[in-house]
Structure formats: C-alpha cells, structure tokens
Tab-separated table of C-alpha atoms in Angstrom:
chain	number	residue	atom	x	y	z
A	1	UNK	CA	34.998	-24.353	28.691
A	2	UNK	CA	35.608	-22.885	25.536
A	3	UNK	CA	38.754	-20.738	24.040
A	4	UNK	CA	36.302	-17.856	23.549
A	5	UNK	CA	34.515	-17.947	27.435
A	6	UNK	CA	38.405	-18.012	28.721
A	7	UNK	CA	39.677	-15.125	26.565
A	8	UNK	CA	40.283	-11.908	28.350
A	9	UNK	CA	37.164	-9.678	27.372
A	10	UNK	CA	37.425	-5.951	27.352
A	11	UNK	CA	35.237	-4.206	29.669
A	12	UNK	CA	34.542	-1.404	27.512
A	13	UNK	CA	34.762	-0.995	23.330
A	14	UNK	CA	34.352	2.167	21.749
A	15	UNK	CA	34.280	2.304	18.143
A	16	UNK	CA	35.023	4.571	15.578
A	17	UNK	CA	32.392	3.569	12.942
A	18	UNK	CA	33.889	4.893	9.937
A	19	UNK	CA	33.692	4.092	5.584
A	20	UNK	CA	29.919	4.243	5.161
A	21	UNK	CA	29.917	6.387	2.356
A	22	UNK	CA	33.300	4.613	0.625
A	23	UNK	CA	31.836	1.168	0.737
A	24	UNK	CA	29.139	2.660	-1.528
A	25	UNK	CA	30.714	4.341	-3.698
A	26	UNK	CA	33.072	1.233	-4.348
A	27	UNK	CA	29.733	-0.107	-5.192
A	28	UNK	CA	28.236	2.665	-8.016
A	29	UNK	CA	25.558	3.332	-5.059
A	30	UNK	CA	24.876	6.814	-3.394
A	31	UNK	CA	26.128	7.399	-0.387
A	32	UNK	CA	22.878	7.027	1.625
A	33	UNK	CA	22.782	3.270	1.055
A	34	UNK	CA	26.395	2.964	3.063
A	35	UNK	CA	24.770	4.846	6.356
A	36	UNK	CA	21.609	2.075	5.754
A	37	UNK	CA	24.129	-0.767	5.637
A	38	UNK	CA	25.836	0.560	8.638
A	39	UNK	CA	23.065	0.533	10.752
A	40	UNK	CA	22.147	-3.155	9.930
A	41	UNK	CA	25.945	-4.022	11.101
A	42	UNK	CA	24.669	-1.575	14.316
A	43	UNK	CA	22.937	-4.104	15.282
A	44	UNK	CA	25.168	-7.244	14.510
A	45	UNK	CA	27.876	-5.552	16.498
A	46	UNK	CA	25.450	-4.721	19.787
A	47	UNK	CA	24.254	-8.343	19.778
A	48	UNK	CA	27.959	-9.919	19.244
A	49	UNK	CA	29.381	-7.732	21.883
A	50	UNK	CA	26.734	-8.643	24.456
A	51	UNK	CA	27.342	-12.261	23.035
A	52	UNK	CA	31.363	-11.923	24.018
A	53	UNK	CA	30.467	-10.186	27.268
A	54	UNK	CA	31.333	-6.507	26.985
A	55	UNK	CA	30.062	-4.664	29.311
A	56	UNK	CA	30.120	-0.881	28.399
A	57	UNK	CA	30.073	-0.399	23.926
A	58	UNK	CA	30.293	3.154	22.869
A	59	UNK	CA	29.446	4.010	19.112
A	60	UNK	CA	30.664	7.103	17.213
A	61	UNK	CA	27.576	8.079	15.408
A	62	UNK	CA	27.609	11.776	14.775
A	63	UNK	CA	30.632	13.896	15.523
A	64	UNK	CA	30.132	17.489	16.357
A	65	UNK	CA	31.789	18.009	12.622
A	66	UNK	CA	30.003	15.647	10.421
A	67	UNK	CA	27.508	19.355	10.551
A	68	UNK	CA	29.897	20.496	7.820
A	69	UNK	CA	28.681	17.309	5.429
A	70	UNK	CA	25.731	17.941	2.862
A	71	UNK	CA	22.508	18.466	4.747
A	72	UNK	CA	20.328	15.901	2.813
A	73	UNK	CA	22.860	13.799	3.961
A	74	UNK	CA	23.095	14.981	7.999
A	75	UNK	CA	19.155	14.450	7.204
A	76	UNK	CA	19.463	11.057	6.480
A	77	UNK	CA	21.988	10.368	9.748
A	78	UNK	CA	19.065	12.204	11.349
A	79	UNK	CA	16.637	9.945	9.796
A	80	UNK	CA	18.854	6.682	10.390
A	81	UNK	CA	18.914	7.356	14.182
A	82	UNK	CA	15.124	7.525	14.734
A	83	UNK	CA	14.586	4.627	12.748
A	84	UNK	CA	17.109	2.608	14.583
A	85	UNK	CA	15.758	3.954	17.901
A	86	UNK	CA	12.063	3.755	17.073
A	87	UNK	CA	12.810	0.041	15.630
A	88	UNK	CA	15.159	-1.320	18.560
A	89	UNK	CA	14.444	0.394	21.491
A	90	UNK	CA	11.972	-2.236	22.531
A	91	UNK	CA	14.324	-5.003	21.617
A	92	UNK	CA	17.415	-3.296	23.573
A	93	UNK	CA	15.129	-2.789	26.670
A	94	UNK	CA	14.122	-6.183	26.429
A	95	UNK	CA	17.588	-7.626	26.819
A	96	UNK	CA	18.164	-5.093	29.950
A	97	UNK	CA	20.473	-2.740	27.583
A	98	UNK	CA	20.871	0.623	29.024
A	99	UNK	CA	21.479	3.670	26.739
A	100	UNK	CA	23.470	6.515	27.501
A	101	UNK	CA	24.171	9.769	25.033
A	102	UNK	CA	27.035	11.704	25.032
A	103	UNK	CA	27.658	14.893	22.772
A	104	UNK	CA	25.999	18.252	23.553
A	105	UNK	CA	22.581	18.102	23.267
A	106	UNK	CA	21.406	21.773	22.976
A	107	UNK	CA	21.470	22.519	19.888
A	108	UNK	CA	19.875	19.327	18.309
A	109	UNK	CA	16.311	19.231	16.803
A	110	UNK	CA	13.827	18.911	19.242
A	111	UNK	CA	12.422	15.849	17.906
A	112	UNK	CA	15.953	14.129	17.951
A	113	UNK	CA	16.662	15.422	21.633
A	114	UNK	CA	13.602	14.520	22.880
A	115	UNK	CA	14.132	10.566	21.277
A	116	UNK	CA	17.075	10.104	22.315
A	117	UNK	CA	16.241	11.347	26.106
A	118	UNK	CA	13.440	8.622	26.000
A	119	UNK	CA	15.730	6.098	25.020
A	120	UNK	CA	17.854	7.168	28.307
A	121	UNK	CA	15.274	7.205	30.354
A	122	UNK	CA	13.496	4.103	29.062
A	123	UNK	CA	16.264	1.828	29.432
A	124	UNK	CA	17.794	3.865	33.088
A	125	UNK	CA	17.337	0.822	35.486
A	126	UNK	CA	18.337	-1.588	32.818
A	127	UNK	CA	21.346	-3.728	34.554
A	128	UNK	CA	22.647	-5.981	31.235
A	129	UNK	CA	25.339	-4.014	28.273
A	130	UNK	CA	25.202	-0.582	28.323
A	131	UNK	CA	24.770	0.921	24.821
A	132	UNK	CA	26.593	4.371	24.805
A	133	UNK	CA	25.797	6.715	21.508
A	134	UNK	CA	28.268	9.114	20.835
A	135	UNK	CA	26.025	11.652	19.094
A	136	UNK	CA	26.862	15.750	18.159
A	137	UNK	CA	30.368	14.332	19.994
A	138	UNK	CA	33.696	15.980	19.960
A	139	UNK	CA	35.960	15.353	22.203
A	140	UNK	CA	37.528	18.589	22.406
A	141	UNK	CA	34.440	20.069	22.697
A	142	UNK	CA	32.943	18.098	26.072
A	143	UNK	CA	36.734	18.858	27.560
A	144	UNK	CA	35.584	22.578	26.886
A	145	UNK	CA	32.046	22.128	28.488
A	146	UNK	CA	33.461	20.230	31.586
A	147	UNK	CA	36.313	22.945	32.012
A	148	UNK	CA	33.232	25.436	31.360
A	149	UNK	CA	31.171	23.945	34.111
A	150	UNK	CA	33.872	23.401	37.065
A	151	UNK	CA	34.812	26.869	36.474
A	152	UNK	CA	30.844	27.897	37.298
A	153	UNK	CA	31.466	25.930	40.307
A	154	UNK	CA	34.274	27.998	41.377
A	155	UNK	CA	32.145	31.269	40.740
A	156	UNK	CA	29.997	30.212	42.755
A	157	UNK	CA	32.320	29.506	45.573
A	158	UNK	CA	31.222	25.167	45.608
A	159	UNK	CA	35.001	24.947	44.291
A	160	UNK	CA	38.349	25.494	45.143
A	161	UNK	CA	40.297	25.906	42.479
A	162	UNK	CA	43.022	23.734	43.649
A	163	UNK	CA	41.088	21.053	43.820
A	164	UNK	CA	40.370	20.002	40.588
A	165	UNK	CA	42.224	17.160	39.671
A	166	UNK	CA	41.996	14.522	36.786
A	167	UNK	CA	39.348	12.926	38.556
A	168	UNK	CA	37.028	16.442	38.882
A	169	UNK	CA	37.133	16.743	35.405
A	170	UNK	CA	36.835	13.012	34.688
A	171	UNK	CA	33.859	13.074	36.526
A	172	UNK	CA	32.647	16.398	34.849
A	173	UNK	CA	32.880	14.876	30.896
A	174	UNK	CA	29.934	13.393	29.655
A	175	UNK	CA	31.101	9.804	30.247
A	176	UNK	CA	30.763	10.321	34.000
A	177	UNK	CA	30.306	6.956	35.540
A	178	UNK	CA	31.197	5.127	32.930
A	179	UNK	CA	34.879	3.159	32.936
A	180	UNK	CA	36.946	4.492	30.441
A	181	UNK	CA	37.708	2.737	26.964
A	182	UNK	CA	39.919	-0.557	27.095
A	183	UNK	CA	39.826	-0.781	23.211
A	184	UNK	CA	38.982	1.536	20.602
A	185	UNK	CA	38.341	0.240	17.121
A	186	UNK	CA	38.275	2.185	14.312
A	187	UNK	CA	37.076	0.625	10.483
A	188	UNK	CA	38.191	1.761	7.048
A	189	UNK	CA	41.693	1.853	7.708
A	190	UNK	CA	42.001	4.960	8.810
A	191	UNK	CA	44.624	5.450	12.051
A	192	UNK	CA	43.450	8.539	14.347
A	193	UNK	CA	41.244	9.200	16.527
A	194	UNK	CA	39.524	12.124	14.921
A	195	UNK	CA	38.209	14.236	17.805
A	196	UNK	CA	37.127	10.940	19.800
A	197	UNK	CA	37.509	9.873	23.491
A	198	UNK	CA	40.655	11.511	23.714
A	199	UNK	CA	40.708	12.142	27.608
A	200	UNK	CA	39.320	8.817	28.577
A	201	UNK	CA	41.523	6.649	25.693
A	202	UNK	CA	44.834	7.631	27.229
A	203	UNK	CA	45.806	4.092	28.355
A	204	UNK	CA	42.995	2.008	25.490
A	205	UNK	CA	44.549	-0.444	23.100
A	206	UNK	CA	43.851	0.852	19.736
A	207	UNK	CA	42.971	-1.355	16.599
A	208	UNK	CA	42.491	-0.074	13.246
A	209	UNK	CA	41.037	-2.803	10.852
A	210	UNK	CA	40.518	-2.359	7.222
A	211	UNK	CA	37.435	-3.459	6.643
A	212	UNK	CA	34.548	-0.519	5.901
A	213	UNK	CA	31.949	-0.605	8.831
A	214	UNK	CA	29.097	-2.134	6.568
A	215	UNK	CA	31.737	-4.866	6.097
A	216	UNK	CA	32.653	-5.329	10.228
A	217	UNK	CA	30.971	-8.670	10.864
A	218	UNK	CA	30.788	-10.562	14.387
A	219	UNK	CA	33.549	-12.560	12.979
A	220	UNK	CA	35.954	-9.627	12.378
A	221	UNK	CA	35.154	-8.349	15.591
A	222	UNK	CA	35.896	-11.531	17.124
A	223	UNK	CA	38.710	-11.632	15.648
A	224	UNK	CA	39.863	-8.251	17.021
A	225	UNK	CA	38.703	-9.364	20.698
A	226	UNK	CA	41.504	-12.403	20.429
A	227	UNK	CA	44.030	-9.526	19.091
A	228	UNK	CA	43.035	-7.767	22.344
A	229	UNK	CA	43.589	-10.468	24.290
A	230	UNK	CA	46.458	-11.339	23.043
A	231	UNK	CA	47.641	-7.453	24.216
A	232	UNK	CA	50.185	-6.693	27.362
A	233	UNK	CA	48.505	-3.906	28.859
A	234	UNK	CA	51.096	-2.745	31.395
A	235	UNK	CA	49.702	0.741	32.266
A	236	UNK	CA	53.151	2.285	32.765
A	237	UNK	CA	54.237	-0.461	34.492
A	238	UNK	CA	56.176	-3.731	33.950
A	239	UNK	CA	54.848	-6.603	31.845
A	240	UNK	CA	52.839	-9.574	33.899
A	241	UNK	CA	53.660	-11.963	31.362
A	242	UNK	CA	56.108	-14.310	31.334
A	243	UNK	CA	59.325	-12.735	29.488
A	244	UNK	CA	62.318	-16.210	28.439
A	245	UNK	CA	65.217	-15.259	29.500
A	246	UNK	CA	67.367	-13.441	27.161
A	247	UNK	CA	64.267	-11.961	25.478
C-alpha cells in the first residue's frame, strides 16, 4: 500500500479559486484568458480530487460580489460556466459525480438557472464525488436567507422560536446535507475568506498557497493534501497524537 492510499484524506475541500485575472496580466494577456486557463485547471482539480478520494469538493466560482466587476467580463464567467457545463456534464455523470449549486438563484439569467438546475438534476442519483458550485454565493448572504426562511416558519406557527439551534439553521443554509468543509484552500496568496463558507468553516483547516489558480496543478494539490494530513485537528479538544515528554 502506498504513502498516498494511507494518508488521511479530507472528506470535504472547498476552494477559494482565486488570481485568474493576475496570472494574465503577469503575462501581457487580457484578463479573459486567466478565467479560460482556470477552467482547464477546473477540471485537473475535479479529476485529482476524485483520484485522492475526496468525497464532497466545493468550488468558489461566482461570489454574490464579483456583480460589481466589468460586465463583459461577468459575461465571460457567464460564458465560461455553460461551456464547462455543456462540455463536462456528460463526462461528470459518467463517473457518477453529483452536482449541487449553492448561491441564490433568483436573480440569475434564465438560461444560466435553468443549466445549472439540469446539471442538478442530471447527476441527482449519482453516488461517486459530489461536485458542489458555489455560484452568485455569499456567505453572509445565505445566513440572511436561512434566518429569512426559519423566521417564515415561525409565522406560520411550524416553529417555535426556541427551537432553533445551530443545527436548524445548519440545516436551513444552502449546504444542507452536505458535511461541512475539512479544508479550505485558497490560491494567489491571498489569506481570508472573503464572504465564503463562513458558518460551515468554523472548525476547517485553512491553507493559503501562492500559486495563481491557472497555476494549481494535481501536484500542488497533492502536496497540500500531505500538509493536511500532516494537521492535528483537535476540535476543541486535546491532541490524539503522541506529545515526548517535555514537549
């Protein structure tokens, strides 16, 4: 048995997907062709992490901000999405990927909606990785809409207020059902979270990694699965490993 196949894998890897439009400019090239590059390492990154056996691998595509960017560019995200969707959907269903969408989808194009519904539906009874796109996301935002919709519940008498608890709202966000975050990469070298996962990464291992995303290979994400694993995830309580004494 190999180092790799004995390594502890994370259930569930989020990433921040973030430098696009740097690593083309540090190139002379317009900012499109760093969104084209990214989606290429997309797809590297889905097949390496169903390669290292992660189960659940969220991508932050759109965030409910990147609206305030230029819209020939917002286009071309737009654009990007379909393609990638319209290209790999077959291929994902194929290996028994299931796709979930989070991110508020009423006020997206219809055409875009309606895509990325089939993609959900399409892939529902898939049992392999599930592929989840984080797309018109912010965090604060689905924290607002759950809040929004257990209070609707308590209108309409279904609720007591005192029972809401972390898990009522847990399972009121849009990642109902799916385990929360055990690592959450971010690229470029940039260290926050920016409006991401916040509820469900309060106990994830974060790793911020230089590289631009066109530039995150299966190697450097290999590389941050043995970082991972290398990780003492205690969860408030004491370390399992092995301390010497006098440590």
């Amino acid at each position: 048995m190999s180092r790799a196949s004995q390594r502890i894998v994370p259930q569930h890897v989020a990433i921040i997907m973030d430098g696009n439009g740097r690593w083309a400019n540090a190139r002379g090239l317009p900012r499109t062709f760093g969104h084209r590059k990214g989606v290429e390492t997309v797809r590297e990154t889905v097949k390496a992490a169903r390669e290292a056996g992660v189960g659940f691998l969220t991508l932050f595509a759109f965030s409910s901000e990147n609206w305030r960017r230029p819209e020939a560019e917002v286009n071309e995200l737009f654009g990007l999405l379909k393609a990638f969707i319209r290209r790999d959907l077959a291929d994902l269903h194929q290996a028994s990927v299931r796709i979930r969408i989070i991110g508020d989808k009423v006020n997206l194009r219809e055409d875009i909606r309606s895509l990325l519904l089939e993609a959900e539906e399409r892939t529902a009874e898939n049992r392999g990785m599930t592929l989840v796109i984080a797309f018109n996301y912010g965090s604060r935002d689905e924290i607002a809409r759950a809040a929004a919709r257990l209070a609707r519940e308590v209108q309409a008498g279904r609720l007591d207020p005192c029972d809401i608890d972390a898990q009522k709202i847990n399972d009121s966000l849009d990642t109902a059902g799916i385990p929360d975050p055990d690592l959450v990469i971010r690229t470029s070298g940039e260290e926050r979270l920016s409006n991401f996962l916040l509820w469900q990464s309060a106990y994830a291992e974060l790793m911020f990694v230089p590289d631009f995303w066109p530039d995150f290979t299966a190697a450097v994400f290999d590389m941050v699965l043995e970082r991972y694993a290398a990780r003492d995830r205690r969860f408030g309580g004491l370390s399992n490993k092995v301390v010497a004494v006098g440590s």
